[in-house]
PDB file of C-alpha atoms in Angstrom:
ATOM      1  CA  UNK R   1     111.933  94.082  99.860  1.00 90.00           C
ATOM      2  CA  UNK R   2     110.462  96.949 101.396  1.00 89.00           C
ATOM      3  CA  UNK R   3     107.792  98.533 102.913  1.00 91.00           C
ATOM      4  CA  UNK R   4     105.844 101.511 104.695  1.00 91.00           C
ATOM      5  CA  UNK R   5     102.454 102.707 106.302  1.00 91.00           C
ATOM      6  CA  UNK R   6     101.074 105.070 108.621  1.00 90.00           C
ATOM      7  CA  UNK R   7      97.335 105.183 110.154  1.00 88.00           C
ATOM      8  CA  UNK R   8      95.985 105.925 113.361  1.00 83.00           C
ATOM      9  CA  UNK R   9      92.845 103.653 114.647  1.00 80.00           C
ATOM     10  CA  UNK R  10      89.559 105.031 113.722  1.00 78.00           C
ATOM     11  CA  UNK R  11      90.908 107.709 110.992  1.00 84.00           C
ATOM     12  CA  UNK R  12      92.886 107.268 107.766  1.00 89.00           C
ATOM     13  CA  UNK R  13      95.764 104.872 106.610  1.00 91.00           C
ATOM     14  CA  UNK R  14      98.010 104.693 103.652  1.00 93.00           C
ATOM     15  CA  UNK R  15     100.910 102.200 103.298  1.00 93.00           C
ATOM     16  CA  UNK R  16     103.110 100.952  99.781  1.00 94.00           C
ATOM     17  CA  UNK R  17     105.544  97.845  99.774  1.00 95.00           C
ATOM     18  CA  UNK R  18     107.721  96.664  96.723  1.00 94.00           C
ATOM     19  CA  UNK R  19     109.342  94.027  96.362  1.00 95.00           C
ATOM     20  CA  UNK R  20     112.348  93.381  93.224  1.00 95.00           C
ATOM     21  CA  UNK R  21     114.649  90.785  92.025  1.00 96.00           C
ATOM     22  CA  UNK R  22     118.083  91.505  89.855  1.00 95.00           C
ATOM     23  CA  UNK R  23     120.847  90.044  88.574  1.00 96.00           C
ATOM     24  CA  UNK R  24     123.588  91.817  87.113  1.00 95.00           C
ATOM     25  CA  UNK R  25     125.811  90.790  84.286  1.00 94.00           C
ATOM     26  CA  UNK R  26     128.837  93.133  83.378  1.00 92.00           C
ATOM     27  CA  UNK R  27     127.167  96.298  83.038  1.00 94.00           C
ATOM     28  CA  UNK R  28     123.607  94.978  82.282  1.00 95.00           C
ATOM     29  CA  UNK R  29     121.196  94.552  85.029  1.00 95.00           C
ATOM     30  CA  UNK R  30     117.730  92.669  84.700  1.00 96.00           C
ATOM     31  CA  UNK R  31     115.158  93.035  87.056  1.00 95.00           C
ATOM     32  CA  UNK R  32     111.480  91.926  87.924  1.00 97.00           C
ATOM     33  CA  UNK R  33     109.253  92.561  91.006  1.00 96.00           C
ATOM     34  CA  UNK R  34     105.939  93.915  92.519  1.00 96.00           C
ATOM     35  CA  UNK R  35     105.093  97.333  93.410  1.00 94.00           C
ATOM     36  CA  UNK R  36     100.939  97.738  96.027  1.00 95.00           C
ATOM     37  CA  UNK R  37      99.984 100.923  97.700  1.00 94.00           C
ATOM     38  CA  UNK R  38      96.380 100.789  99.952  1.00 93.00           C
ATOM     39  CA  UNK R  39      94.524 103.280 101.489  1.00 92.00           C
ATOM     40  CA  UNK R  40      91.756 104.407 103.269  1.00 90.00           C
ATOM     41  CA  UNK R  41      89.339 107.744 104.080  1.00 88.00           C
ATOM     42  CA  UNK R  42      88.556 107.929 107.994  1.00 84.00           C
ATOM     43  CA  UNK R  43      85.426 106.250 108.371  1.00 81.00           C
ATOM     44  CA  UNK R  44      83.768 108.424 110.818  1.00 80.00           C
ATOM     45  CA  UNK R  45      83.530 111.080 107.785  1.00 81.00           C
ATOM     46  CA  UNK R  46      80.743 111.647 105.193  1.00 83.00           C
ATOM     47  CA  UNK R  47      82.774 110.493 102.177  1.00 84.00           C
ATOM     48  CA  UNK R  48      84.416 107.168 103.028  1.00 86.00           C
ATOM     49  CA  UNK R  49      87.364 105.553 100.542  1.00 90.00           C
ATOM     50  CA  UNK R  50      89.571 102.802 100.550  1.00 89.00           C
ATOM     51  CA  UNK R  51      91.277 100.680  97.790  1.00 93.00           C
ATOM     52  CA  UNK R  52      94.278  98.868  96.846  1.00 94.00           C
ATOM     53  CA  UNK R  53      96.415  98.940  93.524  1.00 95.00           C
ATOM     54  CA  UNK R  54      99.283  96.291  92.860  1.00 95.00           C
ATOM     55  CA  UNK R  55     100.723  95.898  89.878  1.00 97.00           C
ATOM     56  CA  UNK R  56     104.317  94.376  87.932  1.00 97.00           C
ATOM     57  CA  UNK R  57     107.402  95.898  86.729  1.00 95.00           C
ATOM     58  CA  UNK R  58     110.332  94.541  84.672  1.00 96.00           C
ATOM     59  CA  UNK R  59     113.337  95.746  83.086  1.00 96.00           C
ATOM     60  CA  UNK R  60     116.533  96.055  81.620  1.00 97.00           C
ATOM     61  CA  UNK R  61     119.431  98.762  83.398  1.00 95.00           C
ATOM     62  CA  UNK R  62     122.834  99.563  81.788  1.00 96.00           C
ATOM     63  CA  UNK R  63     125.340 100.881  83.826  1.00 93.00           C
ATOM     64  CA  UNK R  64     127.946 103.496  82.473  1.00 91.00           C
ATOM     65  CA  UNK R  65     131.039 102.567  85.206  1.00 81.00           C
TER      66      UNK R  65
END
């Protein structure tokens, strides 16, 4: 698990966190796990933004060593 962010009170922020699960097996690895980023404008602009996106991810390694 891990995770980051920066902001600054009144003005923008962005931050991203991830999270995974493996297990390896000889030289195959299978993982699963959860990937977010968020953000935001500053709100004392004209254009104001902010929004989130999470989303899954799977898969299958192989390992050469």
């Amino acid at each position: 698990v891990e995770g980051s962010g920066f902001g600054l009170p009144k003005k923008s922020m962005i931050w991203d966190s991830e999270a995974t699960l493996s297990i390896r097996k000889s030289k195959y690895e299978i993982f699963i796990g959860g990937k977010a980023l968020g953000f935001k404008s500053s709100p004392t602009k004209d254009y104001y933004m902010k929004g989130q996106v999470f989303g899954a991810i799977a898969g299958v390694k192989y390992h050469f060593q």
